Coordinates of C-alpha atoms in Angstrom, one line a residue:
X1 CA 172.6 21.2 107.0
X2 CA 170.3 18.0 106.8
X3 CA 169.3 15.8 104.5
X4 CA 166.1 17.3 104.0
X5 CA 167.3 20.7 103.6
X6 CA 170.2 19.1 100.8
X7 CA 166.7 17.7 99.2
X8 CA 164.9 21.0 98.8
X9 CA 165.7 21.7 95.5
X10 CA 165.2 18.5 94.1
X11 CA 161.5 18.3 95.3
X12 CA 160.1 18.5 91.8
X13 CA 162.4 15.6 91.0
X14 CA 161.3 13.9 94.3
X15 CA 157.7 13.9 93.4
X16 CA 158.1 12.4 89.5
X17 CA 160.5 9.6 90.8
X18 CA 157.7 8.9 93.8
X19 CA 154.9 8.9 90.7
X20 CA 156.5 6.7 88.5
X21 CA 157.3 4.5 91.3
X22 CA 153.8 4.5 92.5
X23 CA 153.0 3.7 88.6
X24 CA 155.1 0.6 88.9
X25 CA 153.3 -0.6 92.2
X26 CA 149.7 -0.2 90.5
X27 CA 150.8 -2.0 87.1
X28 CA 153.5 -4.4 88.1
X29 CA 153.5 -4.9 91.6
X30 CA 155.1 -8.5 91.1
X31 CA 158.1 -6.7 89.9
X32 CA 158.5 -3.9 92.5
X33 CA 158.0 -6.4 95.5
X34 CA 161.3 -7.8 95.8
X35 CA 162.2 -4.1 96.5
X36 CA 159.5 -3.1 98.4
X37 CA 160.7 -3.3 101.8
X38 CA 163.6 -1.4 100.9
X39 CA 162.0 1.3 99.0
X40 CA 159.1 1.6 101.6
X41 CA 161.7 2.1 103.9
X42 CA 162.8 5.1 101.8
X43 CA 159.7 6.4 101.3
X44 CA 158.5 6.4 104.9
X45 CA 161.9 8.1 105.8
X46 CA 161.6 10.9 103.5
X47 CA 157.5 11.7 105.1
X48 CA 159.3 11.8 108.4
X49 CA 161.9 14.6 107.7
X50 CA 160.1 15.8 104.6
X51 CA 156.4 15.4 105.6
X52 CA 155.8 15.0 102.0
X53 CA 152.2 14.1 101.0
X54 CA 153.4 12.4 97.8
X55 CA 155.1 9.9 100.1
X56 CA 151.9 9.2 102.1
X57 CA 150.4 8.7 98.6
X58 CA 153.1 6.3 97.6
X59 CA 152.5 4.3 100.9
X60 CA 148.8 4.3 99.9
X61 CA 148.9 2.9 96.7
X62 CA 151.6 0.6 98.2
X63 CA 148.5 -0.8 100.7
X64 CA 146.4 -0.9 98.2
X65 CA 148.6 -3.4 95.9
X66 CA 150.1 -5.4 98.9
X67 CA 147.5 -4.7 101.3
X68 CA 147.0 -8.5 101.3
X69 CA 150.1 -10.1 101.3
X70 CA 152.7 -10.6 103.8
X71 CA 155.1 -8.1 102.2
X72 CA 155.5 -5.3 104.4
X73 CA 154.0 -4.8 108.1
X74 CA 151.3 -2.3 107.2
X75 CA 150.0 -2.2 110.8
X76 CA 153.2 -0.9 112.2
X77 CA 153.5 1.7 109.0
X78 CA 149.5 3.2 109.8
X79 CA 150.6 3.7 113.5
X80 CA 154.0 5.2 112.6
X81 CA 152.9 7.5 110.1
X82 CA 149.5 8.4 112.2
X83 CA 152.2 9.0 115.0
X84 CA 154.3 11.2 112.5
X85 CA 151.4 13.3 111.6
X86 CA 149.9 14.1 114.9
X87 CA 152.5 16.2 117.1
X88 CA 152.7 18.4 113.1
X89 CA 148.8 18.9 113.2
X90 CA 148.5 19.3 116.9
X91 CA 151.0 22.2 116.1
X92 CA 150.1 23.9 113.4
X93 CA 146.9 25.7 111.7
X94 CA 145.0 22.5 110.1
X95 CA 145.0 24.9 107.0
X96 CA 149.0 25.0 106.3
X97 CA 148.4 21.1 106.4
X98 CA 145.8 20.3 104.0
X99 CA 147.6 18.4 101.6
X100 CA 148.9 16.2 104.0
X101 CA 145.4 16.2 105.8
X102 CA 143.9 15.0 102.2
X103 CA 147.0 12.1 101.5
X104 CA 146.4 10.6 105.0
X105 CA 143.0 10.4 104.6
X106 CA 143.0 8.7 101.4
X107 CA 145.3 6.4 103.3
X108 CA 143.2 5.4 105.8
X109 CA 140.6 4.5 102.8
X110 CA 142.8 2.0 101.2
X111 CA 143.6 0.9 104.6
X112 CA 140.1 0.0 105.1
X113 CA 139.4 -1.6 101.6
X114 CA 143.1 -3.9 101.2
X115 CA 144.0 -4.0 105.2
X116 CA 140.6 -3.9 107.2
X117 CA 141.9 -6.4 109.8
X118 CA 144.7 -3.6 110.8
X119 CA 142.1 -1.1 111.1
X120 CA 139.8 -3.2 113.4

């Protein structure tokens, strides 16, 4: 059994602590940011086994409040989560994935508002 399997019943629970997390970011970003790194880490780990569209949320509200400052390398994160997402939509009916579809693309906006040298 994995991880992500262990997690499957908690996914209600996953998706509050990932809002009110993503609250924190949006109102007090000065006192998430000594955690960010860690928790992005988190985050990013649970869209790769997960493929959780709340965490490509998460990551966008995270660009979109550090987007500008040297807190987390948000080139390497857009290219890691595009690279992700690919081989899952390259392999399955675009209309199982339209959540995740909808989350990146609301990515990629905040990307090019707060980061639009990484998207150059």
């Amino acid at each position: 059994e994995t991880a992500s399997q262990r997690l499957v019943p908690y996914d209600s629970q996953l998706k509050k602590v990932l809002s009110i997390h993503e609250q924190l970011l949006k109102n007090m970003p000065s006192l998430v940011a000594p955690h960010f790194e860690s928790t992005a880490k988190y985050v990013v780990r649970i869209f790769e086994t997960r493929k959780d569209p709340n965490a490509m949320a998460y990551m966008a509200t995270a660009v979109e409040s550090y987007g500008d400052k040297n807190v987390f390398d948000f080139e390497k994160l857009l290219s890691h989560l595009f690279g992700v997402l690919s081989p899952l939509l390259s392999s399955n009916p675009l209309s199982e994935s339209c959540d995740l579809i909808a989350a990146f693309y609301k990515l990629c906006i905040r990307y090019l508002i707060f980061c639009p040298g990484v998207t150059a």
